[in-house]
Amino acid sequence: MAPQNADNKKYLESRSLGVAMWGNLFMAAAGMLAGVLSNSNAIMMDGLFSLIGFGSALLGRRISRRIDAGPDKARPFGYAADEAIFSTFRSLSLLGLVLFAITNAIKSIYNYLSGMTPEPLNFAPMIVYFSGIGLTCAILWGFHHFTWHRTGKSSSILRLEAKAAMFDGLVTAAAGAGLGAIYLFRDGPLAPVAPVGDSVIVLLLCLLAIGSYVRDFRGGLGELAGASASPESVAAARRSLRSAISEDGGALQDMSVTKLGRTFLVTVYYNPGRPVSAAEIDSLNLRMIQDARKALTGADVLLVITEHPRRWPDALNPF
């Protein structure tokens, strides 16, 4: 695949998120309508997931337009943090919806066990709904996944949208299979749970989803907190800098790698072992940036000239 320039990447990402907006809006409207017509909480929950997807795609599109903007007076460190903030709060909103759905499902099951009979399901609208939404999710996943590859796999927003479309499709398929089983066996082996089969499906799907959203939330929170990048990223950054350090002849005292959205910040604590000019340091820093970006897309390198690692020796520590 030919490399994409920054403007083309931004265009492709914006187009993909535009498709996500209208696709999720369609699925949200279809889910709410089908949920009302069929008395299905599982379908209604599916529609609410899509409504959150519409809002997140709208916000993600606005963020993607300025994510690559450099530092300015308002944002001295640039706008890379916006992507991590987006991922964190999108995961948090989905977690909130999942917990709400779990609470309602447990309440419905409890009421049934207490003697209250829920509204019967209307299965007629479900066939059209599950067929149309399943196809829409597959198209959205393919579109986002293809665009993510074309833009160098650097967009956390597109990766999250592709993952959400895939999961929404799996939820739709699972809900369809579960409700279909209830319809076929409601007078047979599933008769005891058929009246609350919809709530049971919601509960199982939410328990299946919650782990994934917790991981996404923790990952975004870790980026905002400045946690170290993955061991694979740290190792890749270290390998990419070996050549420049070897040619310069100094000693690497320490190195840290943090990830924020689609960018990596590699902080190099370096002792040149000789007097150096500012021009030499700039040249070495630029060489390190070029080498680091070959290993980590969007990487930047902060070169710190020092005799010590990131933690001061106890004898020199002012704290």
Short mmCIF file of C-alpha atoms in Angstrom, two decimals:
data_model
loop_
_atom_site.label_atom_id
_atom_site.label_comp_id
_atom_site.label_asym_id
_atom_site.label_seq_id
_atom_site.Cartn_x
_atom_site.Cartn_y
_atom_site.Cartn_z
CA MET A 1 0.00 0.00 0.00
CA ALA A 2 1.38 3.39 -1.00
CA PRO A 3 2.07 5.74 1.90
CA GLN A 4 -0.55 8.40 2.51
CA ASN A 5 0.25 12.05 3.14
CA ALA A 6 -1.19 13.84 6.16
CA ASP A 7 -3.98 15.61 4.27
CA ASN A 8 -5.12 12.42 2.56
CA LYS A 9 -5.09 10.52 5.87
CA LYS A 10 -7.21 13.22 7.45
CA TYR A 11 -9.66 13.10 4.54
CA LEU A 12 -9.95 9.29 4.66
CA GLU A 13 -10.46 9.32 8.43
CA SER A 14 -13.07 12.08 8.23
CA ARG A 15 -14.93 10.23 5.46
CA SER A 16 -14.96 7.00 7.43
CA LEU A 17 -16.30 8.76 10.53
CA GLY A 18 -18.96 10.47 8.39
CA VAL A 19 -20.12 7.05 7.22
CA ALA A 20 -20.09 5.90 10.87
CA MET A 21 -22.30 8.84 11.89
CA TRP A 22 -25.06 8.12 9.40
CA GLY A 23 -24.77 4.35 9.75
CA ASN A 24 -25.13 4.54 13.53
CA LEU A 25 -27.97 7.04 13.29
CA PHE A 26 -29.85 4.65 10.99
CA MET A 27 -29.22 1.71 13.34
CA ALA A 28 -30.27 3.74 16.39
CA ALA A 29 -33.57 4.75 14.79
CA ALA A 30 -34.19 1.21 13.55
CA GLY A 31 -33.35 -0.27 16.96
CA MET A 32 -35.65 2.02 18.89
CA LEU A 33 -38.52 1.52 16.45
CA ALA A 34 -38.07 -2.25 16.34
CA GLY A 35 -37.64 -2.35 20.12
CA VAL A 36 -40.99 -0.62 20.64
CA LEU A 37 -42.79 -2.75 18.03
CA SER A 38 -41.37 -6.03 19.35
CA ASN A 39 -41.34 -5.22 23.11
CA SER A 40 -37.69 -6.33 23.12
CA ASN A 41 -35.25 -4.81 25.58
CA ALA A 42 -32.38 -6.51 23.74
CA ILE A 43 -33.22 -4.68 20.52
CA MET A 44 -33.79 -1.41 22.37
CA MET A 45 -30.36 -1.76 24.01
CA ASP A 46 -28.84 -2.41 20.58
CA GLY A 47 -30.38 0.83 19.37
CA LEU A 48 -29.01 2.77 22.34
CA PHE A 49 -25.51 1.42 21.63
CA SER A 50 -25.86 2.75 18.08
CA LEU A 51 -27.03 6.14 19.37
CA ILE A 52 -23.86 6.41 21.44
CA GLY A 53 -21.96 5.34 18.32
CA PHE A 54 -23.50 8.25 16.39
CA GLY A 55 -22.47 10.76 19.07
CA SER A 56 -18.96 9.35 19.32
CA ALA A 57 -18.48 9.41 15.53
CA LEU A 58 -19.64 13.03 15.44
CA LEU A 59 -17.20 13.98 18.21
CA GLY A 60 -14.42 11.80 16.77
CA ARG A 61 -14.75 13.53 13.41
CA ARG A 62 -14.24 16.94 15.00
CA ILE A 63 -11.24 15.67 16.96
CA SER A 64 -9.62 14.06 13.90
CA ARG A 65 -9.63 17.37 12.04
CA ARG A 66 -7.21 18.94 14.50
CA ILE A 67 -5.44 15.94 16.00
CA ASP A 68 -2.29 16.52 13.95
CA ALA A 69 -2.10 20.24 14.68
CA GLY A 70 1.17 21.18 16.32
CA PRO A 71 1.64 23.00 19.62
CA ASP A 72 0.21 26.50 19.92
CA LYS A 73 -0.45 29.05 22.67
CA ALA A 74 -3.65 27.34 23.75
CA ARG A 75 -2.20 23.80 23.71
CA PRO A 76 1.57 23.89 24.34
CA PHE A 77 1.82 20.10 23.89
CA GLY A 78 -0.46 19.86 20.87
CA TYR A 79 -3.80 18.07 20.52
CA ALA A 80 -2.78 14.42 20.74
CA ALA A 81 -4.44 14.07 24.16
CA ASP A 82 -7.88 14.67 22.60
CA GLU A 83 -7.83 11.20 21.06
CA ALA A 84 -7.03 9.53 24.38
CA ILE A 85 -9.75 11.60 26.09
CA PHE A 86 -12.22 10.55 23.38
CA SER A 87 -11.38 6.84 23.74
CA THR A 88 -11.57 6.99 27.53
CA PHE A 89 -14.94 8.70 27.79
CA ARG A 90 -16.49 6.71 24.95
CA SER A 91 -15.60 3.53 26.79
CA LEU A 92 -16.95 5.05 30.01
CA SER A 93 -20.27 5.97 28.37
CA LEU A 94 -20.62 2.44 26.99
CA LEU A 95 -19.84 1.01 30.41
CA GLY A 96 -22.58 3.19 31.88
CA LEU A 97 -25.07 1.92 29.30
CA VAL A 98 -24.04 -1.69 29.93
CA LEU A 99 -24.49 -1.31 33.69
CA PHE A 100 -27.88 0.34 33.14
CA ALA A 101 -28.97 -2.52 30.88
CA ILE A 102 -27.75 -5.12 33.41
CA THR A 103 -29.74 -3.41 36.17
CA ASN A 104 -32.93 -3.39 34.07
CA ALA A 105 -32.47 -7.02 33.02
CA ILE A 106 -31.99 -8.18 36.62
CA LYS A 107 -35.04 -6.15 37.66
CA SER A 108 -37.19 -7.76 34.94
CA ILE A 109 -36.04 -11.26 35.90
CA TYR A 110 -36.70 -10.52 39.58
CA ASN A 111 -40.20 -9.22 38.82
CA TYR A 112 -40.97 -12.36 36.81
CA LEU A 113 -39.79 -14.59 39.63
CA SER A 114 -41.99 -12.55 41.96
CA GLY A 115 -45.07 -13.33 39.87
CA MET A 116 -45.26 -10.40 37.42
CA THR A 117 -45.76 -11.44 33.79
CA PRO A 118 -43.86 -9.24 31.28
CA GLU A 119 -45.27 -8.05 27.98
CA PRO A 120 -45.07 -10.83 25.34
CA LEU A 121 -42.55 -10.42 22.54
CA ASN A 122 -43.67 -9.65 19.00
CA PHE A 123 -41.30 -11.59 16.74
CA ALA A 124 -42.53 -10.28 13.36
CA PRO A 125 -40.37 -7.07 13.21
CA MET A 126 -37.29 -8.88 14.44
CA ILE A 127 -36.46 -10.69 11.19
CA VAL A 128 -36.25 -7.49 9.17
CA TYR A 129 -34.34 -5.72 11.95
CA PHE A 130 -31.66 -8.35 12.50
CA SER A 131 -31.06 -8.83 8.77
CA GLY A 132 -30.70 -5.11 8.05
CA ILE A 133 -28.62 -4.25 11.11
CA GLY A 134 -26.31 -7.24 10.68
CA LEU A 135 -25.55 -6.17 7.10
CA THR A 136 -25.03 -2.54 8.16
CA CYS A 137 -22.57 -3.53 10.93
CA ALA A 138 -20.59 -5.68 8.49
CA ILE A 139 -20.33 -2.79 6.02
CA LEU A 140 -19.27 -0.33 8.73
CA TRP A 141 -16.65 -2.71 10.13
CA GLY A 142 -15.19 -3.34 6.67
CA PHE A 143 -15.13 0.37 5.82
CA HIS A 144 -13.44 1.38 9.10
CA HIS A 145 -10.98 -1.53 9.03
CA PHE A 146 -9.94 -0.82 5.43
CA THR A 147 -9.52 2.91 6.16
CA TRP A 148 -7.53 2.15 9.33
CA HIS A 149 -5.11 0.09 7.24
CA ARG A 150 -4.87 2.77 4.54
CA THR A 151 -3.98 5.41 7.14
CA GLY A 152 -1.13 3.35 8.58
CA LYS A 153 -2.99 1.82 11.56
CA SER A 154 -2.27 4.99 13.54
CA SER A 155 -5.81 6.16 14.37
CA SER A 156 -7.14 5.01 17.73
CA ILE A 157 -10.47 6.55 16.77
CA LEU A 158 -10.84 4.39 13.65
CA ARG A 159 -9.61 1.30 15.48
CA LEU A 160 -12.21 1.86 18.20
CA GLU A 161 -14.98 2.51 15.65
CA ALA A 162 -14.10 -0.69 13.75
CA LYS A 163 -14.09 -2.63 17.01
CA ALA A 164 -17.43 -1.11 18.02
CA ALA A 165 -19.01 -2.00 14.65
CA MET A 166 -17.71 -5.57 14.90
CA PHE A 167 -18.98 -5.94 18.46
CA ASP A 168 -22.34 -4.39 17.56
CA GLY A 169 -22.63 -6.93 14.76
CA LEU A 170 -21.78 -9.79 17.12
CA VAL A 171 -24.30 -8.52 19.69
CA THR A 172 -26.96 -8.28 16.98
CA ALA A 173 -26.20 -11.81 15.76
CA ALA A 174 -26.22 -13.22 19.29
CA ALA A 175 -29.44 -11.44 20.19
CA GLY A 176 -31.04 -12.68 16.96
CA ALA A 177 -29.93 -16.25 17.63
CA GLY A 178 -31.15 -16.10 21.22
CA LEU A 179 -34.52 -14.61 20.38
CA GLY A 180 -34.89 -17.07 17.50
CA ALA A 181 -34.26 -19.96 19.88
CA ILE A 182 -36.88 -18.58 22.27
CA TYR A 183 -39.38 -18.31 19.41
CA LEU A 184 -38.75 -21.88 18.23
CA PHE A 185 -38.64 -23.52 21.67
CA ARG A 186 -40.95 -21.24 23.71
CA ASP A 187 -43.39 -24.14 24.18
CA GLY A 188 -40.66 -26.71 24.70
CA PRO A 189 -37.38 -26.79 26.66
CA LEU A 190 -37.17 -22.97 26.91
CA ALA A 191 -40.72 -22.55 28.23
CA PRO A 192 -39.60 -21.70 31.80
CA VAL A 193 -37.42 -18.77 30.65
CA ALA A 194 -39.32 -17.73 27.50
CA PRO A 195 -41.25 -14.87 29.19
CA VAL A 196 -37.98 -13.25 30.32
CA GLY A 197 -35.77 -14.70 27.60
CA ASP A 198 -35.22 -11.18 26.26
CA SER A 199 -33.85 -10.00 29.62
CA VAL A 200 -31.69 -13.11 29.97
CA ILE A 201 -30.14 -12.39 26.55
CA VAL A 202 -29.51 -8.75 27.53
CA LEU A 203 -27.83 -9.87 30.75
CA LEU A 204 -25.58 -12.39 28.99
CA LEU A 205 -24.59 -9.96 26.23
CA CYS A 206 -23.78 -7.22 28.73
CA LEU A 207 -21.65 -9.53 30.84
CA LEU A 208 -19.84 -10.53 27.64
CA ALA A 209 -19.23 -6.87 26.69
CA ILE A 210 -18.23 -5.38 30.00
CA GLY A 211 -14.71 -6.83 30.07
CA SER A 212 -13.82 -5.33 26.68
CA TYR A 213 -15.05 -1.87 27.66
CA VAL A 214 -13.23 -2.00 30.99
CA ARG A 215 -9.98 -2.77 29.15
CA ASP A 216 -10.54 0.11 26.72
CA PHE A 217 -11.31 2.46 29.61
CA ARG A 218 -8.23 1.41 31.56
CA GLY A 219 -6.06 1.75 28.44
CA GLY A 220 -7.27 5.30 27.76
CA LEU A 221 -6.93 6.25 31.41
CA GLY A 222 -3.38 4.89 31.43
CA GLU A 223 -2.45 7.05 28.44
CA LEU A 224 -3.86 10.16 30.12
CA ALA A 225 -1.96 9.29 33.31
CA GLY A 226 1.32 9.02 31.39
CA ALA A 227 1.77 5.28 31.89
CA SER A 228 4.55 3.54 30.00
CA ALA A 229 3.71 2.23 26.52
CA SER A 230 3.55 -1.49 25.85
CA PRO A 231 6.78 -3.51 26.21
CA GLU A 232 6.73 -4.13 22.44
CA SER A 233 6.67 -0.37 21.75
CA VAL A 234 9.48 0.30 24.24
CA ALA A 235 11.61 -2.44 22.66
CA ALA A 236 10.93 -1.12 19.15
CA ALA A 237 11.94 2.41 20.18
CA ARG A 238 15.13 1.17 21.83
CA ARG A 239 16.15 -0.79 18.72
CA SER A 240 15.46 2.18 16.44
CA LEU A 241 17.83 4.45 18.40
CA ARG A 242 20.81 2.11 18.58
CA SER A 243 22.33 3.21 15.29
CA ALA A 244 22.27 6.96 16.06
CA ILE A 245 23.68 6.44 19.55
CA SER A 246 26.41 4.11 18.29
CA GLU A 247 27.50 6.56 15.60
CA ASP A 248 27.53 9.50 18.02
CA GLY A 249 29.58 7.53 20.54
CA GLY A 250 27.75 8.51 23.72
CA ALA A 251 25.96 6.44 26.35
CA LEU A 252 22.22 5.90 26.75
CA GLN A 253 21.48 6.50 30.44
CA ASP A 254 17.77 5.77 30.35
CA MET A 255 14.75 5.85 28.06
CA SER A 256 10.98 6.03 28.49
CA VAL A 257 8.15 5.65 25.97
CA THR A 258 4.61 6.92 26.54
CA LYS A 259 1.64 6.72 24.20
CA LEU A 260 -1.01 9.41 23.88
CA GLY A 261 -3.65 8.77 21.25
CA ARG A 262 -1.83 8.02 18.01
CA THR A 263 1.48 9.55 19.09
CA PHE A 264 4.45 8.17 21.01
CA LEU A 265 6.81 10.31 23.06
CA VAL A 266 10.26 8.78 23.42
CA THR A 267 12.32 10.49 26.12
CA VAL A 268 16.04 9.75 25.79
CA TYR A 269 18.41 10.46 28.68
CA TYR A 270 21.77 10.67 26.96
CA ASN A 271 25.35 11.37 27.97
CA PRO A 272 27.43 12.36 24.91
CA GLY A 273 30.66 11.96 26.94
CA ARG A 274 32.17 15.10 25.40
CA PRO A 275 31.44 18.80 24.98
CA VAL A 276 28.79 19.29 22.28
CA SER A 277 27.21 22.30 20.60
CA ALA A 278 23.50 23.02 20.37
CA ALA A 279 23.67 22.36 16.63
CA GLU A 280 25.09 18.87 17.24
CA ILE A 281 22.33 18.10 19.74
CA ASP A 282 19.67 19.30 17.31
CA SER A 283 21.12 17.17 14.54
CA LEU A 284 21.21 14.08 16.77
CA ASN A 285 17.66 14.73 17.99
CA LEU A 286 16.35 15.01 14.42
CA ARG A 287 18.14 11.79 13.46
CA MET A 288 16.53 10.02 16.43
CA ILE A 289 13.08 11.30 15.46
CA GLN A 290 13.50 10.00 11.91
CA ASP A 291 14.66 6.59 13.12
CA ALA A 292 11.96 6.35 15.81
CA ARG A 293 9.20 7.09 13.29
CA LYS A 294 10.29 4.14 11.20
CA ALA A 295 9.48 1.91 14.16
CA LEU A 296 6.58 3.78 15.76
CA THR A 297 4.18 5.81 13.64
CA GLY A 298 3.84 9.38 14.88
CA ALA A 299 6.74 9.13 17.32
CA ASP A 300 8.56 12.17 18.69
CA VAL A 301 11.83 12.17 20.61
CA LEU A 302 12.75 14.40 23.53
CA LEU A 303 16.54 14.30 23.92
CA VAL A 304 17.74 15.09 27.45
CA ILE A 305 21.49 15.61 27.87
CA THR A 306 22.41 14.34 31.31
CA GLU A 307 24.78 12.12 33.25
CA HIS A 308 21.91 10.48 35.09
CA PRO A 309 18.81 8.37 34.35
CA ARG A 310 15.27 9.74 34.80
CA ARG A 311 15.52 9.38 38.58
CA TRP A 312 18.14 11.53 40.28
CA PRO A 313 20.65 9.73 42.53
CA ASP A 314 19.73 10.04 46.21
CA ALA A 315 22.74 12.28 46.86
CA LEU A 316 21.47 14.80 44.31
CA ASN A 317 17.73 14.38 44.77
CA PRO A 318 16.33 17.72 46.01
CA PHE A 319 13.18 16.01 47.21
#
